[in-house]
Amino acid sequence: MIEIRPAVPEEAPYLTKWLTDPAILRWFPMTDAREIDDAVKIWLGYSKFQSCFTAYVDGVAVGMSTLYLQPYKKFSHQCLFAIIVDEKYRNQGVGKALLERMMEAAKNQFKIEILHLEVYEGNPAIRLYERMGFKEFGRQPKFIKMGDEYLDKIMMQKDLTHGRT
Amino acid sequence: MDLPGFDIRYTYVTDISYLRQWIQSPGMLKWFPMTEEKEVEDALQCWIGFSRWSCSITATVNHIPCGIGTLFLMPYKKVAHHCLFKLIVDPHQQKKGIGTAMIKNLKHLAKTYFHLEMISTEVFEGNSIIPLLKKNGFDEIFRQEKFVKTDEGYKARIFLETKL
């Protein structure tokens, strides 16, 4: 049973733990503990707006998502989001549940028309985003550099004003 | 550059007063994300804050600022090989080659001092800086429709990049 709750700052250690897993960190721009700490602070900073969510399975935190609400009025109709799921709980519907709850809040609570995301090429989560109705609209080549390896950043979005979320 | 008295130096924090004046001149704000005073002030503090890393340059004519260009260096190692930049030229000093001179100097600064591999910028559709950027080696990489929403309707965000 997956339960989605509003996230609270006290859940930061979960996010830090997941991001510290090298297999997960590969798909994020951070590299070391200081960068992870900064990113976690920014991520959970949005909890004061109730735009962060945590997924629980049997009382255990297993994933999070957040809407990075735009600080400018001209942009407030669209929003970037991030999502993370504990490696051990992949392919069990956690990502889908988080996305559904977040899209519902984006549309009804925050009046967001367009939801968008950034993901690096090769990330298996792309399939989930496609299934949830997100479409690629752009790609920034060589966005990530890890040693001699480069990864493109793929940008996808979904219009929440069309049909059901 | 034939403009008499023209020079380029590193940006001082005190140049924010010129930045504020240019941004608030008629018609300028429509090309920036900000709408109201608080948004402008927050954005300008962030912008001028980069000057402490010596990644921002100011164009001057007879020692008076007429343009500011800034590299928004990335905070994470994996993405530190590229960055976005912002550029503004005093509306009274446009069409004199200042923008071109600033772009050339920003590219040089990015490549030789910060060892960046590419720099990019984001503009709203219809911005007259787009032809200038293309003339100076920038290519459109992608566009995001309906990124901006105002009383006049929606505008796309256009992302342009050049390899160094």
PDB file of C-alpha atoms in Angstrom, chain B:
ATOM      1  CA  MET B   1      35.201  48.804 -31.869  1.00  0.00           C
ATOM      2  CA  ASP B   2      35.140  52.432 -33.045  1.00  0.00           C
ATOM      3  CA  LEU B   3      33.083  53.954 -30.255  1.00  0.00           C
ATOM      4  CA  PRO B   4      35.230  56.733 -28.701  1.00  0.00           C
ATOM      5  CA  GLY B   5      35.896  56.259 -24.979  1.00  0.00           C
ATOM      6  CA  PHE B   6      34.719  52.628 -25.053  1.00  0.00           C
ATOM      7  CA  ASP B   7      36.227  50.153 -22.615  1.00  0.00           C
ATOM      8  CA  ILE B   8      35.374  46.902 -20.861  1.00  0.00           C
ATOM      9  CA  ARG B   9      36.215  46.149 -17.231  1.00  0.00           C
ATOM     10  CA  TYR B  10      35.123  43.696 -14.539  1.00  0.00           C
ATOM     11  CA  THR B  11      31.749  44.503 -12.973  1.00  0.00           C
ATOM     12  CA  TYR B  12      31.586  46.280  -9.629  1.00  0.00           C
ATOM     13  CA  VAL B  13      28.764  45.549  -7.185  1.00  0.00           C
ATOM     14  CA  THR B  14      27.909  49.252  -7.376  1.00  0.00           C
ATOM     15  CA  ASP B  15      27.059  48.840 -11.085  1.00  0.00           C
ATOM     16  CA  ILE B  16      23.694  47.538  -9.860  1.00  0.00           C
ATOM     17  CA  SER B  17      22.342  51.105 -10.001  1.00  0.00           C
ATOM     18  CA  TYR B  18      22.885  51.171 -13.787  1.00  0.00           C
ATOM     19  CA  LEU B  19      21.430  47.662 -14.150  1.00  0.00           C
ATOM     20  CA  ARG B  20      18.333  48.798 -12.245  1.00  0.00           C
ATOM     21  CA  GLN B  21      17.984  51.909 -14.394  1.00  0.00           C
ATOM     22  CA  TRP B  22      18.260  49.974 -17.706  1.00  0.00           C
ATOM     23  CA  ILE B  23      15.902  47.182 -16.631  1.00  0.00           C
ATOM     24  CA  GLN B  24      13.265  49.683 -15.589  1.00  0.00           C
ATOM     25  CA  SER B  25      13.439  51.717 -18.794  1.00  0.00           C
ATOM     26  CA  PRO B  26      10.278  51.547 -20.951  1.00  0.00           C
ATOM     27  CA  GLY B  27       9.791  48.268 -22.785  1.00  0.00           C
ATOM     28  CA  MET B  28      12.812  46.503 -21.288  1.00  0.00           C
ATOM     29  CA  LEU B  29      11.098  44.388 -18.623  1.00  0.00           C
ATOM     30  CA  LYS B  30       9.044  42.489 -21.188  1.00  0.00           C
ATOM     31  CA  TRP B  31      12.230  40.622 -22.152  1.00  0.00           C
ATOM     32  CA  PHE B  32      13.021  39.578 -18.580  1.00  0.00           C
ATOM     33  CA  PRO B  33      11.215  37.235 -16.151  1.00  0.00           C
ATOM     34  CA  MET B  34      10.490  39.952 -13.630  1.00  0.00           C
ATOM     35  CA  THR B  35       7.260  41.941 -13.399  1.00  0.00           C
ATOM     36  CA  GLU B  36       7.108  43.864 -10.148  1.00  0.00           C
ATOM     37  CA  GLU B  37       9.632  45.754  -8.015  1.00  0.00           C
ATOM     38  CA  LYS B  38      10.398  42.967  -5.555  1.00  0.00           C
ATOM     39  CA  GLU B  39      11.017  40.478  -8.362  1.00  0.00           C
ATOM     40  CA  VAL B  40      13.325  42.990 -10.060  1.00  0.00           C
ATOM     41  CA  GLU B  41      15.306  43.671  -6.896  1.00  0.00           C
ATOM     42  CA  ASP B  42      15.722  39.958  -6.042  1.00  0.00           C
ATOM     43  CA  ALA B  43      16.853  39.182  -9.597  1.00  0.00           C
ATOM     44  CA  LEU B  44      19.302  42.099  -9.735  1.00  0.00           C
ATOM     45  CA  GLN B  45      20.878  41.188  -6.388  1.00  0.00           C
ATOM     46  CA  CYS B  46      21.385  37.634  -7.678  1.00  0.00           C
ATOM     47  CA  TRP B  47      22.783  38.920 -11.002  1.00  0.00           C
ATOM     48  CA  ILE B  48      25.242  41.421  -9.519  1.00  0.00           C
ATOM     49  CA  GLY B  49      26.245  38.864  -6.868  1.00  0.00           C
ATOM     50  CA  PHE B  50      28.136  36.930  -9.534  1.00  0.00           C
ATOM     51  CA  SER B  51      30.566  39.837  -9.887  1.00  0.00           C
ATOM     52  CA  ARG B  52      32.393  38.536  -6.805  1.00  0.00           C
ATOM     53  CA  TRP B  53      33.622  35.582  -8.905  1.00  0.00           C
ATOM     54  CA  SER B  54      35.059  37.896 -11.604  1.00  0.00           C
ATOM     55  CA  CYS B  55      32.685  36.354 -14.128  1.00  0.00           C
ATOM     56  CA  SER B  56      30.899  39.585 -14.993  1.00  0.00           C
ATOM     57  CA  ILE B  57      32.044  42.415 -17.255  1.00  0.00           C
ATOM     58  CA  THR B  58      30.850  45.975 -17.654  1.00  0.00           C
ATOM     59  CA  ALA B  59      31.154  48.016 -20.830  1.00  0.00           C
ATOM     60  CA  THR B  60      31.812  51.714 -20.334  1.00  0.00           C
ATOM     61  CA  VAL B  61      31.887  54.833 -22.477  1.00  0.00           C
ATOM     62  CA  ASN B  62      34.032  57.543 -20.914  1.00  0.00           C
ATOM     63  CA  HIS B  63      33.977  55.460 -17.697  1.00  0.00           C
ATOM     64  CA  ILE B  64      30.181  55.423 -17.555  1.00  0.00           C
ATOM     65  CA  PRO B  65      28.621  51.938 -17.637  1.00  0.00           C
ATOM     66  CA  CYS B  66      26.639  51.173 -20.787  1.00  0.00           C
ATOM     67  CA  GLY B  67      26.284  47.394 -20.641  1.00  0.00           C
ATOM     68  CA  ILE B  68      26.711  44.398 -18.341  1.00  0.00           C
ATOM     69  CA  GLY B  69      27.319  40.782 -19.302  1.00  0.00           C
ATOM     70  CA  THR B  70      27.535  38.017 -16.725  1.00  0.00           C
ATOM     71  CA  LEU B  71      28.382  34.320 -16.746  1.00  0.00           C
ATOM     72  CA  PHE B  72      26.072  32.511 -14.320  1.00  0.00           C
ATOM     73  CA  LEU B  73      28.601  29.875 -13.303  1.00  0.00           C
ATOM     74  CA  MET B  74      27.082  26.510 -12.394  1.00  0.00           C
ATOM     75  CA  PRO B  75      27.192  25.330  -8.776  1.00  0.00           C
ATOM     76  CA  TYR B  76      27.819  21.613  -9.468  1.00  0.00           C
ATOM     77  CA  LYS B  77      30.989  19.945 -10.811  1.00  0.00           C
ATOM     78  CA  LYS B  78      29.200  17.734 -13.369  1.00  0.00           C
ATOM     79  CA  VAL B  79      27.769  20.802 -15.092  1.00  0.00           C
ATOM     80  CA  ALA B  80      30.646  23.225 -14.476  1.00  0.00           C
ATOM     81  CA  HIS B  81      31.854  22.916 -18.094  1.00  0.00           C
ATOM     82  CA  HIS B  82      29.112  25.235 -19.344  1.00  0.00           C
ATOM     83  CA  CYS B  83      26.889  28.041 -18.104  1.00  0.00           C
ATOM     84  CA  LEU B  84      24.150  30.490 -18.967  1.00  0.00           C
ATOM     85  CA  PHE B  85      24.887  34.160 -19.424  1.00  0.00           C
ATOM     86  CA  LYS B  86      22.845  37.346 -19.319  1.00  0.00           C
ATOM     87  CA  LEU B  87      23.555  40.521 -21.234  1.00  0.00           C
ATOM     88  CA  ILE B  88      21.991  43.962 -21.150  1.00  0.00           C
ATOM     89  CA  VAL B  89      22.957  47.154 -22.978  1.00  0.00           C
ATOM     90  CA  ASP B  90      21.828  50.647 -21.972  1.00  0.00           C
ATOM     91  CA  PRO B  91      18.787  51.317 -24.222  1.00  0.00           C
ATOM     92  CA  HIS B  92      20.303  54.712 -25.137  1.00  0.00           C
ATOM     93  CA  GLN B  93      23.542  53.092 -26.295  1.00  0.00           C
ATOM     94  CA  GLN B  94      22.176  50.238 -28.430  1.00  0.00           C
ATOM     95  CA  LYS B  95      23.018  49.677 -32.129  1.00  0.00           C
ATOM     96  CA  LYS B  96      26.610  50.869 -31.635  1.00  0.00           C
ATOM     97  CA  GLY B  97      28.360  47.491 -31.478  1.00  0.00           C
ATOM     98  CA  ILE B  98      28.447  47.285 -27.678  1.00  0.00           C
ATOM     99  CA  GLY B  99      26.490  44.011 -27.585  1.00  0.00           C
ATOM    100  CA  THR B 100      28.842  42.379 -30.101  1.00  0.00           C
ATOM    101  CA  ALA B 101      31.908  43.533 -28.159  1.00  0.00           C
ATOM    102  CA  MET B 102      30.421  42.198 -24.924  1.00  0.00           C
ATOM    103  CA  ILE B 103      29.587  38.801 -26.443  1.00  0.00           C
ATOM    104  CA  LYS B 104      33.132  38.440 -27.802  1.00  0.00           C
ATOM    105  CA  ASN B 105      34.618  39.326 -24.424  1.00  0.00           C
ATOM    106  CA  LEU B 106      32.247  37.020 -22.531  1.00  0.00           C
ATOM    107  CA  LYS B 107      33.206  34.129 -24.822  1.00  0.00           C
ATOM    108  CA  HIS B 108      36.882  34.887 -24.283  1.00  0.00           C
ATOM    109  CA  LEU B 109      36.440  35.094 -20.506  1.00  0.00           C
ATOM    110  CA  ALA B 110      34.455  31.856 -20.449  1.00  0.00           C
ATOM    111  CA  LYS B 111      36.990  29.947 -22.526  1.00  0.00           C
ATOM    112  CA  THR B 112      40.330  31.210 -21.281  1.00  0.00           C
ATOM    113  CA  TYR B 113      39.636  31.960 -17.629  1.00  0.00           C
ATOM    114  CA  PHE B 114      36.871  29.514 -16.665  1.00  0.00           C
ATOM    115  CA  HIS B 115      37.746  26.799 -19.239  1.00  0.00           C
ATOM    116  CA  LEU B 116      34.108  26.441 -20.262  1.00  0.00           C
ATOM    117  CA  GLU B 117      33.274  24.296 -23.295  1.00  0.00           C
ATOM    118  CA  MET B 118      30.069  26.104 -24.240  1.00  0.00           C
ATOM    119  CA  ILE B 119      27.942  29.024 -23.083  1.00  0.00           C
ATOM    120  CA  SER B 120      24.252  29.530 -23.593  1.00  0.00           C
ATOM    121  CA  THR B 121      21.483  32.002 -23.012  1.00  0.00           C
ATOM    122  CA  GLU B 122      17.713  31.979 -22.834  1.00  0.00           C
ATOM    123  CA  VAL B 123      15.580  34.665 -24.451  1.00  0.00           C
ATOM    124  CA  PHE B 124      11.889  35.144 -25.081  1.00  0.00           C
ATOM    125  CA  GLU B 125      10.627  34.858 -28.640  1.00  0.00           C
ATOM    126  CA  GLY B 126      10.636  38.143 -30.522  1.00  0.00           C
ATOM    127  CA  ASN B 127      13.648  39.550 -28.669  1.00  0.00           C
ATOM    128  CA  SER B 128      15.785  41.625 -31.049  1.00  0.00           C
ATOM    129  CA  ILE B 129      18.964  40.210 -29.505  1.00  0.00           C
ATOM    130  CA  ILE B 130      18.360  36.869 -31.291  1.00  0.00           C
ATOM    131  CA  PRO B 131      19.850  37.973 -34.673  1.00  0.00           C
ATOM    132  CA  LEU B 132      22.842  39.432 -32.827  1.00  0.00           C
ATOM    133  CA  LEU B 133      23.425  36.149 -31.010  1.00  0.00           C
ATOM    134  CA  LYS B 134      23.139  34.148 -34.231  1.00  0.00           C
ATOM    135  CA  LYS B 135      25.578  36.511 -35.975  1.00  0.00           C
ATOM    136  CA  ASN B 136      28.007  35.803 -33.149  1.00  0.00           C
ATOM    137  CA  GLY B 137      27.941  32.023 -33.458  1.00  0.00           C
ATOM    138  CA  PHE B 138      24.959  31.017 -31.323  1.00  0.00           C
ATOM    139  CA  ASP B 139      22.559  28.354 -32.564  1.00  0.00           C
ATOM    140  CA  GLU B 140      19.031  27.715 -31.347  1.00  0.00           C
ATOM    141  CA  ILE B 141      19.131  24.402 -29.456  1.00  0.00           C
ATOM    142  CA  PHE B 142      15.507  24.172 -28.389  1.00  0.00           C
ATOM    143  CA  ARG B 143      12.443  26.236 -27.658  1.00  0.00           C
ATOM    144  CA  GLN B 144       9.793  25.767 -25.001  1.00  0.00           C
ATOM    145  CA  GLU B 145       6.407  27.016 -26.110  1.00  0.00           C
ATOM    146  CA  LYS B 146       4.158  28.932 -23.682  1.00  0.00           C
ATOM    147  CA  PHE B 147       6.992  29.435 -21.190  1.00  0.00           C
ATOM    148  CA  VAL B 148       6.010  33.066 -20.533  1.00  0.00           C
ATOM    149  CA  LYS B 149       2.463  34.191 -19.792  1.00  0.00           C
ATOM    150  CA  THR B 150       1.452  37.845 -19.674  1.00  0.00           C
ATOM    151  CA  ASP B 151      -1.660  39.865 -20.426  1.00  0.00           C
ATOM    152  CA  GLU B 152      -0.469  39.891 -24.037  1.00  0.00           C
ATOM    153  CA  GLY B 153      -0.539  36.089 -24.208  1.00  0.00           C
ATOM    154  CA  TYR B 154       2.092  33.360 -24.249  1.00  0.00           C
ATOM    155  CA  LYS B 155       5.680  33.502 -25.476  1.00  0.00           C
ATOM    156  CA  ALA B 156       8.241  30.760 -26.036  1.00  0.00           C
ATOM    157  CA  ARG B 157      11.594  30.497 -24.292  1.00  0.00           C
ATOM    158  CA  ILE B 158      14.373  30.105 -26.869  1.00  0.00           C
ATOM    159  CA  PHE B 159      17.635  28.484 -25.785  1.00  0.00           C
ATOM    160  CA  LEU B 160      20.749  29.406 -27.777  1.00  0.00           C
ATOM    161  CA  GLU B 161      24.234  28.027 -27.339  1.00  0.00           C
ATOM    162  CA  THR B 162      27.718  28.349 -28.780  1.00  0.00           C
ATOM    163  CA  LYS B 163      30.644  25.976 -28.469  1.00  0.00           C
ATOM    164  CA  LEU B 164      33.873  27.564 -27.312  1.00  0.00           C
TER     165      LEU B 164
END
